mmCIF file of C-alpha atoms in Angstrom:
data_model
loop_
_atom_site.group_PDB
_atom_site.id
_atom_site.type_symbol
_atom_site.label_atom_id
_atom_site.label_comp_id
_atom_site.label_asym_id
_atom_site.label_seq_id
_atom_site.Cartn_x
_atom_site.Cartn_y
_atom_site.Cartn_z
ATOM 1 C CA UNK A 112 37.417 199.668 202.558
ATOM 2 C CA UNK A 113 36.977 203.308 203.895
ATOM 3 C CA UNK A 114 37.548 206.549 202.247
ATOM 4 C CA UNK A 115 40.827 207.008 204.345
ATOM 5 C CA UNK A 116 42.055 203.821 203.175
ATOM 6 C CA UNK A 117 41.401 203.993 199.393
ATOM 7 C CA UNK A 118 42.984 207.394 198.937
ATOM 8 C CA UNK A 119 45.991 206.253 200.595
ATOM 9 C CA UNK A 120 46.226 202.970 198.478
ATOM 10 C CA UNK A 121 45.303 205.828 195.461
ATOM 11 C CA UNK A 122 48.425 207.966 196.103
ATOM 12 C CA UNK A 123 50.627 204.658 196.866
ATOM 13 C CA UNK A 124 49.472 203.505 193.435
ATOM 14 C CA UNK A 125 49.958 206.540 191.345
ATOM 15 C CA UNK A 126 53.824 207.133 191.658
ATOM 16 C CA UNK A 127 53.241 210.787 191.128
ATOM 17 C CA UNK A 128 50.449 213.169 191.979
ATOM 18 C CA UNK A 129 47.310 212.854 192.102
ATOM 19 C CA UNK A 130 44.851 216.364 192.390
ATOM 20 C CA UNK A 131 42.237 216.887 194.435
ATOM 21 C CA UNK A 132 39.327 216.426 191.782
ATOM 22 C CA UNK A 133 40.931 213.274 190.777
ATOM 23 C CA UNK A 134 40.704 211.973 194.236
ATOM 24 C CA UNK A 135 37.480 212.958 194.791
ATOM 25 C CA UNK A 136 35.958 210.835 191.956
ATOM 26 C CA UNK A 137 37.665 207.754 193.454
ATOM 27 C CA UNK A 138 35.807 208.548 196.244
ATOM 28 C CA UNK A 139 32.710 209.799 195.077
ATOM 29 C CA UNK A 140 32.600 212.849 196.902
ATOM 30 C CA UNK A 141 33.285 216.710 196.624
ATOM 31 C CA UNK A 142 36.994 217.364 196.251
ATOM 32 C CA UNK A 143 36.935 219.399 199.383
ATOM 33 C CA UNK A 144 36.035 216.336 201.326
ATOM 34 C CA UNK A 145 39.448 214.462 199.562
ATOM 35 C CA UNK A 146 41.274 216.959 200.742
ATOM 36 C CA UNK A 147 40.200 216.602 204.380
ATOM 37 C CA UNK A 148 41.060 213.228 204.046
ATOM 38 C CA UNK A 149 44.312 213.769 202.653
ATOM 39 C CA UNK A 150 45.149 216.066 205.241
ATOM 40 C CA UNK A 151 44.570 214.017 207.975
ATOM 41 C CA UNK A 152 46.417 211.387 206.168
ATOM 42 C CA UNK A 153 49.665 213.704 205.795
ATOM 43 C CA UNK A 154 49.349 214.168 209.867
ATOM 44 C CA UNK A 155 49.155 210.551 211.126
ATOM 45 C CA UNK A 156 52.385 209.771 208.170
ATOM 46 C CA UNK A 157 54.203 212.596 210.130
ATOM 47 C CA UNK A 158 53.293 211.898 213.611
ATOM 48 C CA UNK A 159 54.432 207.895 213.468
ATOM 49 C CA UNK A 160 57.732 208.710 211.952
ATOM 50 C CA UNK A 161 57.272 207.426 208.627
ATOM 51 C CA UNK A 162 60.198 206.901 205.936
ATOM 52 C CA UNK A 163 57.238 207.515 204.125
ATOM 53 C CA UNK A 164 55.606 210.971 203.572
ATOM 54 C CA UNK A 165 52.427 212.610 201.234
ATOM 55 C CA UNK A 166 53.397 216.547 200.133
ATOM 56 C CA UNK A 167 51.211 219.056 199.195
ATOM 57 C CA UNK A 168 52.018 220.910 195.994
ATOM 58 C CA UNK A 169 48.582 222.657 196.368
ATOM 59 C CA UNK A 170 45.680 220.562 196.356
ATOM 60 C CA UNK A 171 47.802 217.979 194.408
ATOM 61 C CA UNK A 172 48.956 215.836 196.455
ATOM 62 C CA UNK A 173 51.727 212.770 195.914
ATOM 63 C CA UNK A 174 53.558 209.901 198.362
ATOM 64 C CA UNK A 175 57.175 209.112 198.094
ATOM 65 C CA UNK A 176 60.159 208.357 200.632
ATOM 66 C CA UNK A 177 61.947 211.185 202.744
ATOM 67 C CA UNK A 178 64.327 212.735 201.192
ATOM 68 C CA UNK A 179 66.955 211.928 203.372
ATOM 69 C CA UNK A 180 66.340 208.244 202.881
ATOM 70 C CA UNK A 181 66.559 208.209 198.830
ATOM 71 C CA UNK A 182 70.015 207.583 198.648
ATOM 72 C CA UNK A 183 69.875 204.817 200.828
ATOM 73 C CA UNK A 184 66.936 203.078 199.466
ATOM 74 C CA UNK A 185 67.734 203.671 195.599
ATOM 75 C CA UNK A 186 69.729 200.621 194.830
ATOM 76 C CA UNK A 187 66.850 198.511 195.610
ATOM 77 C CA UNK A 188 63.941 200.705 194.008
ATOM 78 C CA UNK A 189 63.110 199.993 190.331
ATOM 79 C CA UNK A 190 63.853 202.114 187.392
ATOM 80 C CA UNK A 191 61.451 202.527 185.099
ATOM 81 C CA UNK A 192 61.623 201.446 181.347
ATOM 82 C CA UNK A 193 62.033 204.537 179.122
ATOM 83 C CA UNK A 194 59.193 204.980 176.408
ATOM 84 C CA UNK A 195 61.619 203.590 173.615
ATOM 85 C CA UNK A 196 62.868 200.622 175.727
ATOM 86 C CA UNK A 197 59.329 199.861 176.593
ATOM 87 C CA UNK A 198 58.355 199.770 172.997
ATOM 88 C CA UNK A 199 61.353 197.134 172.287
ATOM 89 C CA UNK A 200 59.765 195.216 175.208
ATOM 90 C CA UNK A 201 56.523 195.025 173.769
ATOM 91 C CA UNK A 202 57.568 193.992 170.311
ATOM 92 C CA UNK A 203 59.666 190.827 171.677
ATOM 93 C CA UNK A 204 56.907 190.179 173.814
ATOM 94 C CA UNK A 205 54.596 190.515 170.939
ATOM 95 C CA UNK A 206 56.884 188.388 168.269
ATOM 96 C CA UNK A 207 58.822 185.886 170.468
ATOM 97 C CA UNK A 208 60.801 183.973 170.153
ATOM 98 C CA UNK A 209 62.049 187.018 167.859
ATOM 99 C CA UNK A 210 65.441 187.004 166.456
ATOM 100 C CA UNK A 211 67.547 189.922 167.476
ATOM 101 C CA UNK A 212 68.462 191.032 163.544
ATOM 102 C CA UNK A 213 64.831 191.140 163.059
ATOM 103 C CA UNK A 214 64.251 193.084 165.834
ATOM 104 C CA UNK A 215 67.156 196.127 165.095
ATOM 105 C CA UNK A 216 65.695 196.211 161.660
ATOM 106 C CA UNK A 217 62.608 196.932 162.742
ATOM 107 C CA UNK A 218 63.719 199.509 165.871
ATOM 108 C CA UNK A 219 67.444 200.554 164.744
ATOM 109 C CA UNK A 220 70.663 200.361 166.257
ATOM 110 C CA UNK A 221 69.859 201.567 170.064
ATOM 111 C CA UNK A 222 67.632 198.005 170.217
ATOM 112 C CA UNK A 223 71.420 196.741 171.205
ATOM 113 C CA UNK A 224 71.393 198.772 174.671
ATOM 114 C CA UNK A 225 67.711 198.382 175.337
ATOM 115 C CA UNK A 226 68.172 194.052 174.402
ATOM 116 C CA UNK A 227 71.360 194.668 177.149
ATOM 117 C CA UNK A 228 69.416 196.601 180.124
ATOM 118 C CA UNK A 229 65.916 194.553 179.647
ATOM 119 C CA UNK A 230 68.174 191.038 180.618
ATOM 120 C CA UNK A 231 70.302 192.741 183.001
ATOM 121 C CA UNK A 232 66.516 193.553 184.468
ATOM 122 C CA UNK A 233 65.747 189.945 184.256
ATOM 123 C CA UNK A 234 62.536 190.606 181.599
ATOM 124 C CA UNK A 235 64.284 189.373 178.698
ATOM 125 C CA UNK A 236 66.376 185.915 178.088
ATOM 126 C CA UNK A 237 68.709 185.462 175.113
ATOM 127 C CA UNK A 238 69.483 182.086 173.155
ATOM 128 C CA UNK A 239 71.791 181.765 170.610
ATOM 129 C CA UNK A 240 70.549 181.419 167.051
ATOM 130 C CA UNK A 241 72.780 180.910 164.011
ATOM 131 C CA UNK A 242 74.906 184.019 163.926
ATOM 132 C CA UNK A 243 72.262 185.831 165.901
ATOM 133 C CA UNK A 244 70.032 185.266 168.805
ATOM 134 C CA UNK A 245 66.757 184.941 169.654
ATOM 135 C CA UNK A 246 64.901 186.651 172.218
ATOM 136 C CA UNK A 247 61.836 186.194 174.748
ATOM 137 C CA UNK A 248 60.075 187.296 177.699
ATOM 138 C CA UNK A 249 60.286 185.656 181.542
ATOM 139 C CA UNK A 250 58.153 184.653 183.880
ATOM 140 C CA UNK A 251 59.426 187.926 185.865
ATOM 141 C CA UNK A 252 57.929 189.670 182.652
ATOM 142 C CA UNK A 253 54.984 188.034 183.388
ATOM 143 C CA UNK A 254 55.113 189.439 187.379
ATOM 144 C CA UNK A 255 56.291 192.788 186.621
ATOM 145 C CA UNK A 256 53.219 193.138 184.423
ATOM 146 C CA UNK A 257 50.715 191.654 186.528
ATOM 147 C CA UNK A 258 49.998 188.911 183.922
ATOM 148 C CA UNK A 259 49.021 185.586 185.143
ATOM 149 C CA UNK A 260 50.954 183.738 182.524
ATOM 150 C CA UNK A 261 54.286 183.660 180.529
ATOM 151 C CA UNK A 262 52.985 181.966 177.696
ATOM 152 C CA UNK A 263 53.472 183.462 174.453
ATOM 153 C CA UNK A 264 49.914 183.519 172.926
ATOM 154 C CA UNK A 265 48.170 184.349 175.665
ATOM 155 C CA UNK A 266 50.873 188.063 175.949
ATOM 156 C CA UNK A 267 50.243 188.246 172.410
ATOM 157 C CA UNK A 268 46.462 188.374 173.536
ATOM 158 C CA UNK A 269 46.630 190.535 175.682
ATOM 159 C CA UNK A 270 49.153 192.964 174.061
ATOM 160 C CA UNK A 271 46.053 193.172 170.949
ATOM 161 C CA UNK A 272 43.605 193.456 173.476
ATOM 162 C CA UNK A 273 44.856 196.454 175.327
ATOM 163 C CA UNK A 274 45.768 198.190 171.693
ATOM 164 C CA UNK A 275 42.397 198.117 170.615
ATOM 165 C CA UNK A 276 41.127 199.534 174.002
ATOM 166 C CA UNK A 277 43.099 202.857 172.539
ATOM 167 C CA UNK A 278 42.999 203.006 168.653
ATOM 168 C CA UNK A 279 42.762 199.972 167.251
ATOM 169 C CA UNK A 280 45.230 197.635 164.573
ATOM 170 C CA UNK A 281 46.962 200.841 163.310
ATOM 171 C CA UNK A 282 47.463 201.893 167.224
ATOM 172 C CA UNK A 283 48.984 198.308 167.328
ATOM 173 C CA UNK A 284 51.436 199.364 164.671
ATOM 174 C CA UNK A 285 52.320 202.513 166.657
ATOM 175 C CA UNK A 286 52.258 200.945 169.870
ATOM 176 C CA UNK A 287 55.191 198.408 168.676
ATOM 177 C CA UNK A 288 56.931 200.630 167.101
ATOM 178 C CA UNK A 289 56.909 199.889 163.141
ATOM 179 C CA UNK A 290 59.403 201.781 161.278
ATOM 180 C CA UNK A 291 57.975 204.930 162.624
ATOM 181 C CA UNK A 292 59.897 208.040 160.968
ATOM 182 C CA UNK A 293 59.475 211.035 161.839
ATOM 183 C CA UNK A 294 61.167 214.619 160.076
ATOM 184 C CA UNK A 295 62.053 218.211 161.042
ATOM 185 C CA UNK A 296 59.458 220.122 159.064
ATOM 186 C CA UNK A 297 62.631 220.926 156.390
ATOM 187 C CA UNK A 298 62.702 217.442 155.670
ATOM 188 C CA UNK A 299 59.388 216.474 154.925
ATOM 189 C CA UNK A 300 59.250 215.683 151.437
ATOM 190 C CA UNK A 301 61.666 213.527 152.105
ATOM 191 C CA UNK A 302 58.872 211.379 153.029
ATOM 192 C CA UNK A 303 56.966 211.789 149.753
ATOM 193 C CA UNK A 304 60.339 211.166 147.399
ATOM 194 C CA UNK A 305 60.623 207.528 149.441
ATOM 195 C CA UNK A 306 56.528 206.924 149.479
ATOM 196 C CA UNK A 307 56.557 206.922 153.272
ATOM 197 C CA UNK A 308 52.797 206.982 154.627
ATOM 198 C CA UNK A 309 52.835 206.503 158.073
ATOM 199 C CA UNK A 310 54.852 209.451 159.315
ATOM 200 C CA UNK A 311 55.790 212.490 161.914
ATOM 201 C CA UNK A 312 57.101 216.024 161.640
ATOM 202 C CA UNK A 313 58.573 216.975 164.728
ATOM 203 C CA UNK A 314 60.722 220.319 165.710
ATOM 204 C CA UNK A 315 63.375 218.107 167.321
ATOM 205 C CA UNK A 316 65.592 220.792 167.623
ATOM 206 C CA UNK A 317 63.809 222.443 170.367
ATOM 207 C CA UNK A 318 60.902 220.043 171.435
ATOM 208 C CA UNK A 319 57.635 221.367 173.295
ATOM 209 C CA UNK A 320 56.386 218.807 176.126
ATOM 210 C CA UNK A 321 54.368 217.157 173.601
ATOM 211 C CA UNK A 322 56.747 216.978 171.051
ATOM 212 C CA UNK A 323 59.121 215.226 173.163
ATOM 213 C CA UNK A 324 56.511 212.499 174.161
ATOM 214 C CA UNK A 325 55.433 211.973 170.349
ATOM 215 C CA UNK A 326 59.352 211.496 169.350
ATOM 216 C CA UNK A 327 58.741 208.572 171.978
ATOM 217 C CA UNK A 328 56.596 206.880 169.087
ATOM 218 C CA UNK A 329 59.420 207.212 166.718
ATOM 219 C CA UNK A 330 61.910 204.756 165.503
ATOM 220 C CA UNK A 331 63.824 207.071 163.261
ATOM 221 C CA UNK A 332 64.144 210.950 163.384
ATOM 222 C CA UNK A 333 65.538 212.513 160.397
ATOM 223 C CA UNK A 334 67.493 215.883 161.091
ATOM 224 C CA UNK A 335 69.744 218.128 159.643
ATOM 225 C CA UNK A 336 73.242 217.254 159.552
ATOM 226 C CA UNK A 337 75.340 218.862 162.738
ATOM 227 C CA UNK A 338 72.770 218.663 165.277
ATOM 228 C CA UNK A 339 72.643 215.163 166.559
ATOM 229 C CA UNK A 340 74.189 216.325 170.058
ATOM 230 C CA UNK A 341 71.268 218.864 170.658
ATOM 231 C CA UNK A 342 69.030 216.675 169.231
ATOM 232 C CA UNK A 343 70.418 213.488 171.367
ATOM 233 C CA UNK A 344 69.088 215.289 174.578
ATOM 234 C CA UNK A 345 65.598 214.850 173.426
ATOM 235 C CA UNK A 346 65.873 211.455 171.384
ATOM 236 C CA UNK A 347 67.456 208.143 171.666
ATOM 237 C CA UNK A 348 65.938 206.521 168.801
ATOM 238 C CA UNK A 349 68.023 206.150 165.559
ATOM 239 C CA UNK A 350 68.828 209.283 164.198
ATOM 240 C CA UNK A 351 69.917 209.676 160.182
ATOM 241 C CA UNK A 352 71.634 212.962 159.488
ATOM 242 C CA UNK A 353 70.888 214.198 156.068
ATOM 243 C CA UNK A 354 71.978 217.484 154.295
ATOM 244 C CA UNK A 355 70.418 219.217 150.801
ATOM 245 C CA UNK A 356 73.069 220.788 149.492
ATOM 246 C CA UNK A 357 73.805 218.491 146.034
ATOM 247 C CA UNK A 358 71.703 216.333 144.553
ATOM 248 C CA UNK A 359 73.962 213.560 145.970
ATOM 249 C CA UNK A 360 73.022 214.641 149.223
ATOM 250 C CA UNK A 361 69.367 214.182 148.403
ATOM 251 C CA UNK A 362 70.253 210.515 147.073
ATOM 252 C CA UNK A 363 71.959 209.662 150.362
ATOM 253 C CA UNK A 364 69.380 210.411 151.862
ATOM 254 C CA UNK A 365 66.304 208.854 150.082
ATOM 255 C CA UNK A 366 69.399 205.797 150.380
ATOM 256 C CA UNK A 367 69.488 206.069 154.105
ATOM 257 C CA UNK A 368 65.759 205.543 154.298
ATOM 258 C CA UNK A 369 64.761 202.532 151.328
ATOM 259 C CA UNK A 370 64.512 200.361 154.136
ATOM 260 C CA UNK A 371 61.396 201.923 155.293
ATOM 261 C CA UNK A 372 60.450 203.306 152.277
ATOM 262 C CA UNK A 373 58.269 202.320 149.628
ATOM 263 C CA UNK A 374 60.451 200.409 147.096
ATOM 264 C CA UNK A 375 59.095 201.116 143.817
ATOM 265 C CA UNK A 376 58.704 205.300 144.727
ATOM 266 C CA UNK A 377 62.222 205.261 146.178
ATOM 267 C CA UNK A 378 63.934 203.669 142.666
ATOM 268 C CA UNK A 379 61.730 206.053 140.938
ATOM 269 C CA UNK A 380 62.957 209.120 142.973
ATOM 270 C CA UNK A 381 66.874 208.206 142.976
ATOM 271 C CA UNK A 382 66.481 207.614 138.991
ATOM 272 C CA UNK A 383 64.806 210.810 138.997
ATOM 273 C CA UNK A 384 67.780 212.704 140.978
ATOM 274 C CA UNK A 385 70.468 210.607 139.019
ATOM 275 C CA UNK A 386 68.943 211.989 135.581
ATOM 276 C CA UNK A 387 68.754 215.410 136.893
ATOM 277 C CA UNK A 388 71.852 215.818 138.074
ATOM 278 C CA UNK A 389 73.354 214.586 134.275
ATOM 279 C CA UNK A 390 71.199 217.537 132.611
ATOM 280 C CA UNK A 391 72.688 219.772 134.863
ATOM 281 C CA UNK A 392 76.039 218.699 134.578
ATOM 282 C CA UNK A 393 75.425 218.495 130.677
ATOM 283 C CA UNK A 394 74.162 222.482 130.868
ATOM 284 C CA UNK A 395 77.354 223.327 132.812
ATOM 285 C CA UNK A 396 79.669 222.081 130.110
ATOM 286 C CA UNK A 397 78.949 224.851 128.141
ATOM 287 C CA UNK A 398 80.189 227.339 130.329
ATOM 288 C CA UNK A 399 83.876 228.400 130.270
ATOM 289 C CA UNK A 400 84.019 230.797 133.019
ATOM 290 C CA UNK A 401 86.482 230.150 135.958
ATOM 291 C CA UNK A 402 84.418 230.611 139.445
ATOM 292 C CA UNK A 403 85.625 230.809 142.711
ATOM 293 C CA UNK A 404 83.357 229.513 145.363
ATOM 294 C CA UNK A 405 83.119 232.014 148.613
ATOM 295 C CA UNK A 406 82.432 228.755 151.071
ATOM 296 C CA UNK A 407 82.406 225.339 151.763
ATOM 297 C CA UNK A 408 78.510 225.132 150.192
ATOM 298 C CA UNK A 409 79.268 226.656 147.281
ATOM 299 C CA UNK A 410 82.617 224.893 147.177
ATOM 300 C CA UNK A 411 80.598 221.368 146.754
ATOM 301 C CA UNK A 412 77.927 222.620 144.368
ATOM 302 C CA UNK A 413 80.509 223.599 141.638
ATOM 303 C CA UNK A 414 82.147 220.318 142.110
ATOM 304 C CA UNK A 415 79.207 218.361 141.542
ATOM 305 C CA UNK A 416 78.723 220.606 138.250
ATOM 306 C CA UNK A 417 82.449 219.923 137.371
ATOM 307 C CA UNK A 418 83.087 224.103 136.892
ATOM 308 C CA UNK A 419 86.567 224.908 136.404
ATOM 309 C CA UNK A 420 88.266 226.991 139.409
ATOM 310 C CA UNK A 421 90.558 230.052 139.561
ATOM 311 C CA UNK A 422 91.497 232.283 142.377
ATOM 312 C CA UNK A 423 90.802 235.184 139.629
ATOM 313 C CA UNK A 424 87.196 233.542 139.049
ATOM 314 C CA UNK A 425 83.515 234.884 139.262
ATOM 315 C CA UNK A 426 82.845 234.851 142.791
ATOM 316 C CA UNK A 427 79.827 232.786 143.760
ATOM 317 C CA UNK A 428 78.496 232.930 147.200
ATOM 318 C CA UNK A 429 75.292 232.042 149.276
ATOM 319 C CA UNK A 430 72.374 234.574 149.445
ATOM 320 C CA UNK A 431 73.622 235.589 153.675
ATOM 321 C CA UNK A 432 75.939 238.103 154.246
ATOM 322 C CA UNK A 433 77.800 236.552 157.231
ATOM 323 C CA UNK A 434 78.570 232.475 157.850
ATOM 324 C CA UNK A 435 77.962 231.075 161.687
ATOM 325 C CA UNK A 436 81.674 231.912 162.239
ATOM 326 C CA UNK A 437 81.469 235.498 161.364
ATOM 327 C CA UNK A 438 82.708 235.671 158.021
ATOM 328 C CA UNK A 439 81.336 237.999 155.691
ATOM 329 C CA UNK A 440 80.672 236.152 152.603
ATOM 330 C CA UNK A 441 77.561 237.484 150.563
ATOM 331 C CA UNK A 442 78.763 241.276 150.022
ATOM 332 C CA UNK A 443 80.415 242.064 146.541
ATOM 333 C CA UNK A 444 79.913 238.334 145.461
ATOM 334 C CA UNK A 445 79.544 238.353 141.166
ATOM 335 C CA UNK A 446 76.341 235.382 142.092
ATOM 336 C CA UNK A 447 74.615 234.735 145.020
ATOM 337 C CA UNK A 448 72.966 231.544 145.519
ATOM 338 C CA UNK A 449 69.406 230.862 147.229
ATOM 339 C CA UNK A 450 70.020 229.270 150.579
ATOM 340 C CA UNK A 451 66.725 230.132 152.496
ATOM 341 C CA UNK A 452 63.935 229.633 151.010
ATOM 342 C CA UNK A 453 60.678 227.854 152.654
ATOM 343 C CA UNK A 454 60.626 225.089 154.746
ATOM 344 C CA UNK A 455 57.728 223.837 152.766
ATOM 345 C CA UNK A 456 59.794 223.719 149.686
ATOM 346 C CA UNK A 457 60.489 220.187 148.148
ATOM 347 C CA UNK A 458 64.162 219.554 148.600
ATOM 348 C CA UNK A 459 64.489 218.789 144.693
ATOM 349 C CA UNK A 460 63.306 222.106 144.035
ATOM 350 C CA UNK A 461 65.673 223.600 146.532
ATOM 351 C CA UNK A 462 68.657 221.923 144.832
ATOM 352 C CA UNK A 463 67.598 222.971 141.409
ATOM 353 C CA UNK A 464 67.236 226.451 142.309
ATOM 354 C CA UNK A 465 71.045 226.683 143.533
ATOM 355 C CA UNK A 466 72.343 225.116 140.559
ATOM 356 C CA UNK A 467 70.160 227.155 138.039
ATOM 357 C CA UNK A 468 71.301 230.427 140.324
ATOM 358 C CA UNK A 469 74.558 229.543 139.460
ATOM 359 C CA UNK A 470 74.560 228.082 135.606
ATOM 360 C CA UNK A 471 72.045 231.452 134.830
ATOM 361 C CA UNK A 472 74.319 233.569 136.289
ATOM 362 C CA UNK A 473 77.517 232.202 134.632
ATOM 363 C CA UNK A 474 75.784 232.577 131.234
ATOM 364 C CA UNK A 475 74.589 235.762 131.670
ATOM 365 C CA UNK A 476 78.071 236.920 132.255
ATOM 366 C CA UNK A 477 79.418 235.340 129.391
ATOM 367 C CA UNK A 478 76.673 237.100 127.001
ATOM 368 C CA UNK A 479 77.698 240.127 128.786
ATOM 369 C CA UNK A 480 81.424 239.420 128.236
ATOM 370 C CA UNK A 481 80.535 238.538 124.378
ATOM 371 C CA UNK A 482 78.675 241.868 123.920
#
């Protein structure tokens, strides 16, 4: 095969572009010399009156259909599989016949649309199974891949064999997506309280390039609760909203995540938060002052303390001076409560230092009342 002919075959092959060095490895020769090549190859497409034509986006180069024919040739091209749908692929083809409950457990909720498209695409079959189903590959799996047979074993082979050619068993545990959380850097310790090992922390709130394809490894994404429509842009894994307001909040979420968590740390940690929310709620018995909480925040805090509420009560308010809607809250408050403090922080340490803001303040108005 000539030089001509294999960089053709190369930018056929590629689906996307292809630079200059790149081509001239394939080759072996100087990259100027691909170049030539490719040139001469963009003429003789133009020239015939191809539907077919190579663009230059400067000295890289990539083949695709005309523009003006895209439209009419998209219903029969073939969509990709997303990075997430790919990963659902490869653990049915990887456990079959694998029963569909199995399977969400392992990859959450959105394995229902990915199960859905992969048969509509003809890669997946579905046989009933109990209550459930069960689910394997077809011999159009076997095409689409370029494997030469549909047999279970002998994907499962193959599946190990190309994992180790990157990193190995734990790269096969990636690769097949197993329980693979990731946090926003706020919610990291979350990780620690539920003696999760294998994890990520991602800024999914406004993704780099790279960020975006590593959230492709991830089965779960833990964010802040009120951002799963910005979030959804980037993501369509299963996302678990969590706040850190109340120490109930913190159980929900160490609650939301014992499934992937390590069993024994995760009763450890919600005994832990159940016992320290009791001492707290024990301290704030004491106190007979009337509060009234400047916002919604605050608002829950006292109620998990079980405070007593008057419109005529110490004012207690977080440590910002205006809310996201404008309102001025912090100025002339009697106690202001810590709201920003480091990412780093654990989040049981964060909860604890709002509730001590606010039982510490409360008595030291009291002793200044008394004196």
């Amino acid at each position: 095969m000539n030089e001509k002919e294999t960089i053709e075959a190369a930018l056929f092959a590629a689906g996307g572009t292809l630079d200059a060095q790149t081509l001239g490895k394939i080759i072996g020769k100087p990259a100027n010399k691909a170049v030539t090549i490719v040139e001469t190859l963009m003429k003789e497409y133009s020239e015939r009156g191809s539907g077919i034509e190579i663009i230059d986006l400067g000295q890289r180069y990539v083949m695709q259909v005309k523009p003006m024919l895209t439209d009419l040739v998209r219903p029969v091209a073939p969509k990709e599989l997303s990075a997430p749908m790919l990963r659902t692929l490869a653990m049915i083809a990887y456990h079959q016949p694998v029963v569909q409950s199995d399977l969400v457990d392992m990859r959450g909720n959105t394995v229902y649309d990915h199960i859905r498209e992969l048969i509509n695409r003809g890669l997946i079959v579905s046989v009933p199974y109990g209550r459930t189903k069960k689910l394997q590959t077809t011999p159009l799996f076997a095409d689409y891949f370029g494997l030469s047979s549909n047999d279970p074993e002998a994907i499962k082979q193959k599946i190990i064999e190309l994992s180790h050619q990157q990193s190995g068993d734990k790269g096969l545990n990636k690769w097949l997506g197993y329980k693979l959380v990731a946090f926003t850097p706020m919610y990291q310790s979350l990780a620690i309280l539920c003696g999760i090992e294998d994890y990520k922390v991602i800024n999914a709130y406004d993704p780099t390039e790279e960020e975006i394809e590593e959230l492709a490894d991830v089965s779960k994404l833990v964010i802040s609760r009120g951002y799963l429509e910005k979030v959804s842009r980037y993501y369509d894994g299963e996302i678990i909203e969590v706040s850190s307001t109340t120490f109930d909040d913190i159980i929900q979420a160490v609650e939301a995540l014992e499934n992937v968590g390590n069993k024994q740390k995760t009763e450890f940690t919600l005994s832990n938060l159940r016992d320290l929310k009791e001492k707290y709620v024990s301290k704030a018995l004491l106190i007979d002052k009337k509060v009234k909480p400047a916002t919604d925040m605050i608002s829950r805090i006292v109620s998990d303390l079980r405070l007593g509420v008057s419109a005529e009560g110490v004012v207690i308010a977080p440590d910002y001076d205006l809310t996201s809607n404008g309102v001025q809250v912090g100025e002339g408050a009697d106690i202001l409560v810590p709201t920003h403090g480091s990412v780093e922080t654990d989040l049981i340490e964060r909860v604890c230092r709002k509730y001590d803001a606010i039982i510490d303040g409360l008595k030291a108005l009291e002793k200044t009342s008394s004196d």
